[in-house]
Coordinates of C-alpha atoms in Angstrom, one line a residue:
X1 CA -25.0 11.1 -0.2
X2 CA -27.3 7.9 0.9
X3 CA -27.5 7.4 4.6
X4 CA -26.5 3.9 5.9
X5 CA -29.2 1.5 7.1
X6 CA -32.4 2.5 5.0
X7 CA -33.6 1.2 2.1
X8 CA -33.0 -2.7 2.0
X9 CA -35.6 -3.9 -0.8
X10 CA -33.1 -2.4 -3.6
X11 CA -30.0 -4.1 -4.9
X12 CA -27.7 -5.1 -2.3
X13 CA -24.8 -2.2 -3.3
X14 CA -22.2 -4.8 -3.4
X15 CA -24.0 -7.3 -6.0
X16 CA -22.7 -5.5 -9.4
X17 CA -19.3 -5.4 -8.2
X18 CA -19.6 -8.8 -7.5
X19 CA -20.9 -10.2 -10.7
X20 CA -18.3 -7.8 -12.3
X21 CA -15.5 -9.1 -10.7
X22 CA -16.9 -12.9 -11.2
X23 CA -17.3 -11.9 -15.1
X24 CA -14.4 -10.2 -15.8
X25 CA -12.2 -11.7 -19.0
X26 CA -8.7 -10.2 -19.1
X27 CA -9.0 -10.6 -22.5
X28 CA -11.1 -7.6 -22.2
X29 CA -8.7 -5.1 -20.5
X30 CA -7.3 -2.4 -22.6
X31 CA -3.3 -3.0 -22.5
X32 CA -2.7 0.2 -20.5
X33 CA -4.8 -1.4 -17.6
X34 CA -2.5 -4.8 -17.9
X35 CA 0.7 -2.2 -17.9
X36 CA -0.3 -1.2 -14.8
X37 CA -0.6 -4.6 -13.4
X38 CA 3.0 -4.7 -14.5
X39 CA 4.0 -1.6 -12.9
X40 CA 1.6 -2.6 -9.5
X41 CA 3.7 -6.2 -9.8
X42 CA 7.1 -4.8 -9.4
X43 CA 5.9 -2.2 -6.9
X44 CA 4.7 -5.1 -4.7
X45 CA 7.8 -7.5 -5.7
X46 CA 9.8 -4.7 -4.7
X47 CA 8.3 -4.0 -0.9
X48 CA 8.4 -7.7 -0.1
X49 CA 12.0 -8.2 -1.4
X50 CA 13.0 -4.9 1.2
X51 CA 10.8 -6.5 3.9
X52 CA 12.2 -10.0 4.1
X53 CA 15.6 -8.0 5.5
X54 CA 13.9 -6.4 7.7
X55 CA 14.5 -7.2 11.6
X56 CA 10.7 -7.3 12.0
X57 CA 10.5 -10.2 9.6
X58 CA 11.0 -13.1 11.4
X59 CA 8.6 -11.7 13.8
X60 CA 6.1 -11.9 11.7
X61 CA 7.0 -15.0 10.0
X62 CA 7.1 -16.9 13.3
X63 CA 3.6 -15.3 14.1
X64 CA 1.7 -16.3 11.3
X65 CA 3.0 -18.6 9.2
X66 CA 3.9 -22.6 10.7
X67 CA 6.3 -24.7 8.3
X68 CA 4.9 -27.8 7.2
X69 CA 7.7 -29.2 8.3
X70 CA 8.5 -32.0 5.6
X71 CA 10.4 -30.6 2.3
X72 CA 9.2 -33.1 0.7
X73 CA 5.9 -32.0 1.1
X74 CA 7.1 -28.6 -0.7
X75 CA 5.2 -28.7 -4.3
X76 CA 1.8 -28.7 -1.9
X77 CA 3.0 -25.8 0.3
X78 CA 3.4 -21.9 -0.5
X79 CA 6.1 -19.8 -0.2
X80 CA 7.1 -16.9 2.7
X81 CA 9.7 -14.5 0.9
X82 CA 12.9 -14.9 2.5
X83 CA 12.3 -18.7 3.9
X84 CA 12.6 -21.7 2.2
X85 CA 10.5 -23.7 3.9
X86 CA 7.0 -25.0 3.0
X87 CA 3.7 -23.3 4.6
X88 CA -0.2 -23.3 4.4
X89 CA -1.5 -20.9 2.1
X90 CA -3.2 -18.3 4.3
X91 CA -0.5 -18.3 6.7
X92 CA 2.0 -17.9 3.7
X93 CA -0.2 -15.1 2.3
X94 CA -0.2 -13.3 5.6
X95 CA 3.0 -13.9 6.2
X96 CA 3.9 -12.2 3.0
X97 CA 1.4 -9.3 3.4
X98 CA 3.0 -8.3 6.3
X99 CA 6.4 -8.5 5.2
X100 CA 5.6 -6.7 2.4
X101 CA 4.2 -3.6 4.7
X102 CA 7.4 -3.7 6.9
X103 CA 9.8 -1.4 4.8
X104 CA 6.7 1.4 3.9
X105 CA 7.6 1.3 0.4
X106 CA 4.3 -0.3 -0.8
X107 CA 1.6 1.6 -3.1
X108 CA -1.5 3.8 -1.4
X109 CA -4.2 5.7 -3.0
X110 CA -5.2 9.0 -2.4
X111 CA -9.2 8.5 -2.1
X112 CA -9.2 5.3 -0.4
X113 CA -6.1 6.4 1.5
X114 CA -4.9 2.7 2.4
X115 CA -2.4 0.2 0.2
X116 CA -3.7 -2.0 -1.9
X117 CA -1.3 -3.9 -3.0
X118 CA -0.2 -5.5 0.3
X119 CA -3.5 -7.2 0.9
X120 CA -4.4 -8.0 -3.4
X121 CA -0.8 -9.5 -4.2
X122 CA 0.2 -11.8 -1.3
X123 CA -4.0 -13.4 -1.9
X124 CA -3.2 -13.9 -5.8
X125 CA 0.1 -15.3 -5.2
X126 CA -0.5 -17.7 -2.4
X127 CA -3.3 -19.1 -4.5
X128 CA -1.3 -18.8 -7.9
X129 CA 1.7 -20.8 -6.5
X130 CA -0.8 -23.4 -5.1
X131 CA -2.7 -23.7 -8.7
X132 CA -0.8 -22.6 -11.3
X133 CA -3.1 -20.6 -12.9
X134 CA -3.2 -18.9 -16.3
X135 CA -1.8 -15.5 -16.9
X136 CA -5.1 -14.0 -17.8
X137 CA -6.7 -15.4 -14.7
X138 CA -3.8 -13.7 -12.8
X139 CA -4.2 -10.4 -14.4
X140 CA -7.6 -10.1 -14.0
X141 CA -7.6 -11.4 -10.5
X142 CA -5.3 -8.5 -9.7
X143 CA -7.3 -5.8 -11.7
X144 CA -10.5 -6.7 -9.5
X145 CA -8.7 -6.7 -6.2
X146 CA -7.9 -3.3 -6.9
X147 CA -11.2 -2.1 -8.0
X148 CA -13.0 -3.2 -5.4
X149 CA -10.8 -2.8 -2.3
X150 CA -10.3 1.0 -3.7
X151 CA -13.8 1.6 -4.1
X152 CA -15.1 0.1 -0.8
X153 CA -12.0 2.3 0.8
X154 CA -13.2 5.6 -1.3
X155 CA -16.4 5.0 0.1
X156 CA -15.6 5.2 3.9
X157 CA -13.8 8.0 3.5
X158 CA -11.2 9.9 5.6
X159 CA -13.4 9.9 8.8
X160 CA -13.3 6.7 8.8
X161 CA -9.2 6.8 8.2
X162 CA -8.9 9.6 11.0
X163 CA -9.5 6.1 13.4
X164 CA -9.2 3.0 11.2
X165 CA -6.3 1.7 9.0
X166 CA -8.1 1.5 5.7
X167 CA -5.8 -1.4 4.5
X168 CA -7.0 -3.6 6.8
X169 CA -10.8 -2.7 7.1
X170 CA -11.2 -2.1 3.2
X171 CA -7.9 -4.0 2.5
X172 CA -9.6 -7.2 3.3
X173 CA -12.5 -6.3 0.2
X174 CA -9.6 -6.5 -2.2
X175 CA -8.1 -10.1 -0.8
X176 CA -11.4 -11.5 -1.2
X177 CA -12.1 -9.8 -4.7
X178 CA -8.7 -11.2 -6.0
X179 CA -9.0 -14.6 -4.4
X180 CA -12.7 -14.6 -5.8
X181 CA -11.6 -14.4 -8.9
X182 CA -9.1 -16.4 -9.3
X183 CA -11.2 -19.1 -7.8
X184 CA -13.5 -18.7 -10.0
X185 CA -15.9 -18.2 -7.9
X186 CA -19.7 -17.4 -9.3
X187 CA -21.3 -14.1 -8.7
X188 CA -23.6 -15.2 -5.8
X189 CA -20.6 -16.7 -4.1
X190 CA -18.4 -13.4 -4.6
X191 CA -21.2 -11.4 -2.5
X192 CA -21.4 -14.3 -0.1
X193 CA -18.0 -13.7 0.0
X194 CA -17.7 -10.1 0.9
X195 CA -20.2 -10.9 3.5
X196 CA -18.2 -12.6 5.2
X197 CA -15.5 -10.3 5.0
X198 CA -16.9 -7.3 5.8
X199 CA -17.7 -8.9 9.1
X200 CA -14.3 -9.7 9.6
X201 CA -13.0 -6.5 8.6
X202 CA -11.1 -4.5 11.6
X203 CA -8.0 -1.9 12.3
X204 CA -7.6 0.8 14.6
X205 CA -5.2 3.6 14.6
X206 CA -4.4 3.4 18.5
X207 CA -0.9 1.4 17.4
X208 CA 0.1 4.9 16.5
X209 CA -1.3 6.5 19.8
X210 CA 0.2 3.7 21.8
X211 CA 3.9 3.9 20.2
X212 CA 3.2 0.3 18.7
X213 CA 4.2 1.2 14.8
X214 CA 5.5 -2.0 14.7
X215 CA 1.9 -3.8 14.9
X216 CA 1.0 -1.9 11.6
X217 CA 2.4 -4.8 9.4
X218 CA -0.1 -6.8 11.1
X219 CA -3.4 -5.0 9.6
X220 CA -2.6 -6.1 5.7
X221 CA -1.5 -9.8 7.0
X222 CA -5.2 -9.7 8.7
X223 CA -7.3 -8.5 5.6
X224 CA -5.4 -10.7 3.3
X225 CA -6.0 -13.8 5.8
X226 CA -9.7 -12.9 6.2
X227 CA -10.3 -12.6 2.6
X228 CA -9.0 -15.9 2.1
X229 CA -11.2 -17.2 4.6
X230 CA -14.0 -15.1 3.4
X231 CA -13.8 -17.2 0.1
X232 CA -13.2 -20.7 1.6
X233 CA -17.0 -20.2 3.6
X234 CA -18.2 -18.8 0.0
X235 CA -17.0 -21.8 -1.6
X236 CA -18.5 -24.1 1.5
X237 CA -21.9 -22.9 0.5
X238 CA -22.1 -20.6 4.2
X239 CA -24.6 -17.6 3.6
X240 CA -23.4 -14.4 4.6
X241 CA -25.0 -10.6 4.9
X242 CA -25.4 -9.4 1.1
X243 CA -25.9 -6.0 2.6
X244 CA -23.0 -5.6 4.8
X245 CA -22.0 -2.3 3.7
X246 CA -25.5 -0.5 4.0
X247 CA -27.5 -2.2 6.5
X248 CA -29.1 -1.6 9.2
X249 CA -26.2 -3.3 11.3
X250 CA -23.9 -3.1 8.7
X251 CA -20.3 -1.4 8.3
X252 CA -21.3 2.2 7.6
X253 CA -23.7 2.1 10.5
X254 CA -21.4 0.6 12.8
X255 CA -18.8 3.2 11.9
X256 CA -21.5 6.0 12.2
X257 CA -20.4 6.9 8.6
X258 CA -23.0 8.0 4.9
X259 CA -21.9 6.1 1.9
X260 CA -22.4 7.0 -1.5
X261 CA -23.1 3.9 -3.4
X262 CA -22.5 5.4 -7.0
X263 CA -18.5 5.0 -6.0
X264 CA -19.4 1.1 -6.1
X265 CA -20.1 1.4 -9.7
X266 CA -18.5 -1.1 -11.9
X267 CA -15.8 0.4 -13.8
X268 CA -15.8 1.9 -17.7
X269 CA -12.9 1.4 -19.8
X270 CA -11.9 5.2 -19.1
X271 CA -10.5 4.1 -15.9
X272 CA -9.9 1.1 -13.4
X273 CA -9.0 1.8 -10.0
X274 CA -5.6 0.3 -10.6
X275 CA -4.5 3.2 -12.5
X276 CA -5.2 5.4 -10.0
X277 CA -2.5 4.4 -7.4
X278 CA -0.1 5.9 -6.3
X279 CA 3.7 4.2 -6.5
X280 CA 6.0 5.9 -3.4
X281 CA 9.0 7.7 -4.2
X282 CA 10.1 8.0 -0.4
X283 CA 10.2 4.7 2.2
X284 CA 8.7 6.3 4.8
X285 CA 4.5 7.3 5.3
X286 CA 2.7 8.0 2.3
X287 CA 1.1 11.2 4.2
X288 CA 4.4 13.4 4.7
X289 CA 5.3 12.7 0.6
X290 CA 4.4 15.8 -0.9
X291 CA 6.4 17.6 2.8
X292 CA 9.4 15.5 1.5
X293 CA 9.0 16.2 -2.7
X294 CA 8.7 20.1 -1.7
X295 CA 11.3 20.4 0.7
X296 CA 13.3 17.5 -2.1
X297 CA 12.8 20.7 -5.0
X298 CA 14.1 23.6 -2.5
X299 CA 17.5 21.6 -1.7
X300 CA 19.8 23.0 -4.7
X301 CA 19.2 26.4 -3.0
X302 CA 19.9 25.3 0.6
X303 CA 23.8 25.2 0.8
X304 CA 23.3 23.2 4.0
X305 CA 21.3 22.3 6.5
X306 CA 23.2 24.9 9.0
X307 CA 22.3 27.8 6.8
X308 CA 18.1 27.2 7.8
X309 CA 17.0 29.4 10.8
X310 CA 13.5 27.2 10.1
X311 CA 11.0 25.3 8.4
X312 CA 7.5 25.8 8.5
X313 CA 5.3 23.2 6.5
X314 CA 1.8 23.1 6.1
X315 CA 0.4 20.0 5.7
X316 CA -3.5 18.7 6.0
X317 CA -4.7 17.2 8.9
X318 CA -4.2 13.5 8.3
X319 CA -0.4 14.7 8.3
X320 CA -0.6 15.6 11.6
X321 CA -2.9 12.9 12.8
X322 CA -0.5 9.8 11.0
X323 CA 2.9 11.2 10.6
X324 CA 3.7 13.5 13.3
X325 CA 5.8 11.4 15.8
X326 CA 7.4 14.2 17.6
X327 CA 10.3 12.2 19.2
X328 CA 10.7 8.7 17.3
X329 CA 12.3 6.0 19.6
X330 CA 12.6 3.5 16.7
X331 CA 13.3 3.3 13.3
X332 CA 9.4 2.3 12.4
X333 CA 8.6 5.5 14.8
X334 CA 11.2 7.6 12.5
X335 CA 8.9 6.3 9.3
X336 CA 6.1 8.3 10.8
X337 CA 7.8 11.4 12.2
X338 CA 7.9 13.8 9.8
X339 CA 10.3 15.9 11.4
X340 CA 12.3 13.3 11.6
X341 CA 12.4 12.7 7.9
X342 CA 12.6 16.3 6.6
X343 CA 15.4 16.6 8.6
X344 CA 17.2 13.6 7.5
X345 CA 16.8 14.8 3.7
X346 CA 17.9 18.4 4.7
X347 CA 20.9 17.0 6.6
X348 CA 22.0 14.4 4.2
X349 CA 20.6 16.0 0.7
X350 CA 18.4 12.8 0.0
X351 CA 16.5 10.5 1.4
X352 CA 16.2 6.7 0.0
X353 CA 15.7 3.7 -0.4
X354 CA 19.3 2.9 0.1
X355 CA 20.5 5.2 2.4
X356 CA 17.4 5.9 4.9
X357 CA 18.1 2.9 7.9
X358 CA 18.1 2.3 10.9
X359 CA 21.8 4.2 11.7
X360 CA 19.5 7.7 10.8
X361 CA 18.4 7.4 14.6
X362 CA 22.5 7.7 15.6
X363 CA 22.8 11.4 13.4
X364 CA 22.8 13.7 16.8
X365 CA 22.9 16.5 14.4
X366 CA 18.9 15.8 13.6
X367 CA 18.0 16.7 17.0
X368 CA 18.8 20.5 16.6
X369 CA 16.8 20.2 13.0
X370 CA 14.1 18.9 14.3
X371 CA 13.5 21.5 16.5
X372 CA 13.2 24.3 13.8
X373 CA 10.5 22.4 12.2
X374 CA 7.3 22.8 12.6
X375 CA 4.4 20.9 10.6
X376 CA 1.4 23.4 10.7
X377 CA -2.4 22.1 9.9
X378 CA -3.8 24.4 7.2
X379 CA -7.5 23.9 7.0
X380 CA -7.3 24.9 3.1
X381 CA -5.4 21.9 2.5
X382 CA -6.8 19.3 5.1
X383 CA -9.8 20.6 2.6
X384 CA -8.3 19.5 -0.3
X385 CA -7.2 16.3 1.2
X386 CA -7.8 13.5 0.0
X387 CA -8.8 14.2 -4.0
X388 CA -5.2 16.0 -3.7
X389 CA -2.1 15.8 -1.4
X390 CA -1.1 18.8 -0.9
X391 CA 1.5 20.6 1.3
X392 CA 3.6 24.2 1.3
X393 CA 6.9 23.9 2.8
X394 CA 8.8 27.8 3.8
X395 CA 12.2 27.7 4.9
X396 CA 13.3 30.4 6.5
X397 CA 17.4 30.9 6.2
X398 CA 19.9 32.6 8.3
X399 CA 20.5 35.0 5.6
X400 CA 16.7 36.2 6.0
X401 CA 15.9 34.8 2.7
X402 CA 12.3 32.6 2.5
X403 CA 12.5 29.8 0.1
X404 CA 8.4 28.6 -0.6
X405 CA 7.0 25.6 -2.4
X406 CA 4.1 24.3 -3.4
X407 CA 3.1 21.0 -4.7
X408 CA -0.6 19.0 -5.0
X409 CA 0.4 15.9 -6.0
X410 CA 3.2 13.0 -4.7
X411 CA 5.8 12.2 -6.8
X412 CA 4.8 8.6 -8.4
X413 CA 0.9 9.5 -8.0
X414 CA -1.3 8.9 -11.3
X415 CA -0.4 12.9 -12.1
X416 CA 3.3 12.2 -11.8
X417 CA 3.5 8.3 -12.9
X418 CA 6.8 6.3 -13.5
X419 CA 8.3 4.8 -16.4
X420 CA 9.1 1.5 -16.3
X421 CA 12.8 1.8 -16.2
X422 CA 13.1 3.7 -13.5
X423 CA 10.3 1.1 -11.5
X424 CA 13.1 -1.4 -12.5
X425 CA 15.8 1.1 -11.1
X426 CA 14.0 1.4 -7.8
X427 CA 13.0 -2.4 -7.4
X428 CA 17.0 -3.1 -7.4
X429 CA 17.5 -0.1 -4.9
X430 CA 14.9 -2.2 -2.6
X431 CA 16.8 -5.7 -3.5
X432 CA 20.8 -5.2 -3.2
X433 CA 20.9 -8.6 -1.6
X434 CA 19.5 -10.4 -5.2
X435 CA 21.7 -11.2 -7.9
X436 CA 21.2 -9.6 -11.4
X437 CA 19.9 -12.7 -12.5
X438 CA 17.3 -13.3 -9.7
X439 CA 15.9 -9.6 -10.1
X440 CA 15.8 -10.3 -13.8
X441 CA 13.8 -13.4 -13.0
X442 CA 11.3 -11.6 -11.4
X443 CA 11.3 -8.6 -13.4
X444 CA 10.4 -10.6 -16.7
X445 CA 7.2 -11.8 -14.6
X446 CA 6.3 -8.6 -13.7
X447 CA 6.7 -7.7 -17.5
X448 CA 5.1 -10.6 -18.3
X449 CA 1.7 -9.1 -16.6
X450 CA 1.6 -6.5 -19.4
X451 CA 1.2 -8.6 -22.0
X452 CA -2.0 -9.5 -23.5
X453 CA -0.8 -13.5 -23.9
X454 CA 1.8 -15.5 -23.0
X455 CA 3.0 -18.1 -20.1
X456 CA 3.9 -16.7 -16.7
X457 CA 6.8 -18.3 -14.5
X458 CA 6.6 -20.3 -11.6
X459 CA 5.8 -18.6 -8.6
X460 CA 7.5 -20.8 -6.5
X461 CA 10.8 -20.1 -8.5
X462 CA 10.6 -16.4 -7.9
X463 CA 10.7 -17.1 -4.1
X464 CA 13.4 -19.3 -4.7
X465 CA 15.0 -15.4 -5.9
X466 CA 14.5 -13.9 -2.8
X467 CA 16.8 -16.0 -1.0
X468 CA 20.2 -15.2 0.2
X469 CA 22.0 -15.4 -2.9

């Protein structure tokens, strides 16, 4: 490991991801890699077509995002999912970052532990609705605001996660990679530009401490606006730190963390960071997943949730330190209890993205659940975390019988992918308001992504899907 803030007459560590991602031809990526864009696409289409119902979304959308005000004016304005008015482009895109946050169902990553699709697809939309750019430009503006938000993430590590939301500190790397790219911006400008980003980039874990879940939305809808911003000073010719990373008053030494710059290493063709994400199977926080797939394996021999004397799961730390609301007040406070979840899915015998609302908080029957589980730290697996996921779930039943699982992964990580019928499955589990022919519509883009060549529709159309139909 390199210590922050030493040697500065070496390349800046950021400078070959930044002619990389300046360089990079779509034409280029091997067609698994542009599959994946596919997949990532309905994934993200998916959480923003679940947040624009949610009750925080007009919170946010009054926040961030100002209408233009004339319709008229429409074809020069972007799109917020769920409104129909024009807006500016980075108040659309973090508008649309944090609506896309607001149901939990977005994609993480188990090194960089943050989601990257939240800040790298409401950046290349915005900008893709207010140019019209070519599919290869899209696809490759996705691919490196992946790689590089996941490899600045993976290198601050989960010290740094144990007090800063990732998505927004190393979230904001991706937006400005993706909006780079697609700007076509030249390599010297791309560094300028995550100078200027890394400078902006902040997000603390207190929400969580002060019982403010509902400010978590806001950490994508930052990074993404700040690496919009990031590029417009690039653009306007504004120097920034080239060394913001490393430095001497850089991020790492800010942070007090050690950084190994070999994770900044442009990528081979044996694998982009894109394909190493991790698409959720449960609406809830990504860190009680593997809690929820074990427990999810042991229900066909549980003939009810009165038959458990107890559950004991052992989880790693970040578990415990993320999602362990003991007594959730709200439904984003249930989202991070993981009581509160396991015993929703022992109680009702799943847990999705239909069924898991708001009117879980009314089921009095959880209360007495809840109190027979207990999420346990084992330092073996807070060990293992975060190159794994692990988690042991025991329950305990009346008869005297012990039920034990294991698992490493999350169902939907990299080890456990899913197949594109069942992504389209889950994308109209997340969208019952939309018409067959609306998700269809945005479907065929996301398919559309996979393919090597070919015309991509109109962004502005597929927002048009989102409304009411």
């Amino acid at each position: 490991m390199a210590a922050s803030g030493s040697d500065l007459s070496g390349t800046p560590w950021l400078q070959p991801l930044a002619e990389w991602t300046a360089t990079l031809d779509a034409k280029t990526l091997p067609v698994r890699v542009l599959t994946r864009v596919a997949d990532s696409a309905i994934d993200w289409w998916g959480a923003v077509g679940a947040g624009c119902r949610h009750r925080l979304a007009e919170h946010y959308r009054q926040a961030l995002a100002s209408s233009l005000g004339d319709v008229a004016c429409y074809d020069s304005g972007c799109s917020v999912a769920g409104w129909s008015a024009p807006y500016g482009l980075e108040q659309a895109a973090a508008a649309n970052a944090a609506i896309s946050h607001l149901a939990e169902v977005d994609d993480g990553h188990k090194l960089a532990v943050m989601h990257p699709a939240v800040t790298v697809f409401p950046a290349v939309i915005a900008l893709a609705e207010h140019l019209c750019p070519n599919l290869q430009d899209v696809q490759a503006s996705i691919v490196a605001g992946y790689e590089v938000g996941l490899k600045v993430g993976t290198l601050l590590g989960k010290d740094h996660y144990a007090v800063c939301h990732t998505t927004a500190t190393a979230g904001c790397f991706g937006a400005a990679a993706a909006a780079a790219r697609l700007m076509k911006l030249t390599p010297e400008q791309t560094l300028m530009a995550f100078g200027h980003v890394g400078t902006q980039a902040a997000g603390l874990w207190q929400i969580l401490d002060d019982k403010a879940e509902e400010a978590k939305a806001f950490h994508p809808a930052a990074a993404t606006r700040n690496g919009l911003t990031a590029v417009s000073l690039a653009l306007s010719g504004l120097p920034a730190a080239t060394r913001i990373l490393e430095g001497p008053r850089g991020m790492l030494k800010a942070w007090g963390l050690s950084g190994d710059p070999s994770i900044l290493t442009i990528p081979k063709d044996h694998c982009y960071q894109i394909e190493t994400t991790t698409l959720k199977g449960w609406p809830v926080c990504g860190q009680m997943h593997t809690s929820l797939d074990a427990m999810n394996d042991l229900l066909s021999r549980i003939s009810g949730s009165d038959q458990v004397e107890k559950v004991d799961v052992f989880a790693p730390l970040a578990q415990l330190n993320i999602a362990n609301n003991p007594n959730p007040q709200s439904f984003e406070e249930a989202k991070f209890s993981s009581k509160f979840c396991l015993a929703f899915l022992l109680y009702q015998g799943q847990l999705d993205f239909a069924n898991f609302t708001a009117d879980a908080l009314e089921i009095t029957q959880l209360q007495s659940l809840m109190d027979r589980i207990h999420i346990i730290e084992d330092p073996t697996l807070t060990g293992r975390f975060p190159k794994e996921r692990p988690a042991r779930v025991e329950v305990t039943l009346k008869s005297g019988e012990i039920l034990i699982k294991d698992r490493s992964f999350r169902r939907g990580d990299p080890e456990q992918p899913w197949q594109w019928q069942e992504l389209v499955e889950r994308f109209a589990a997340l969208t019952p308001q939309l018409s067959e022919e609306s998700r269809k519509k945005i479907t065929d883009w996301c398919l559309a992504c996979s393919r090597p060549t070919g015309d991509i529709a109109s962004i502005k159309d597929l927002f048009a899907c989102l409304l009411s139909d």
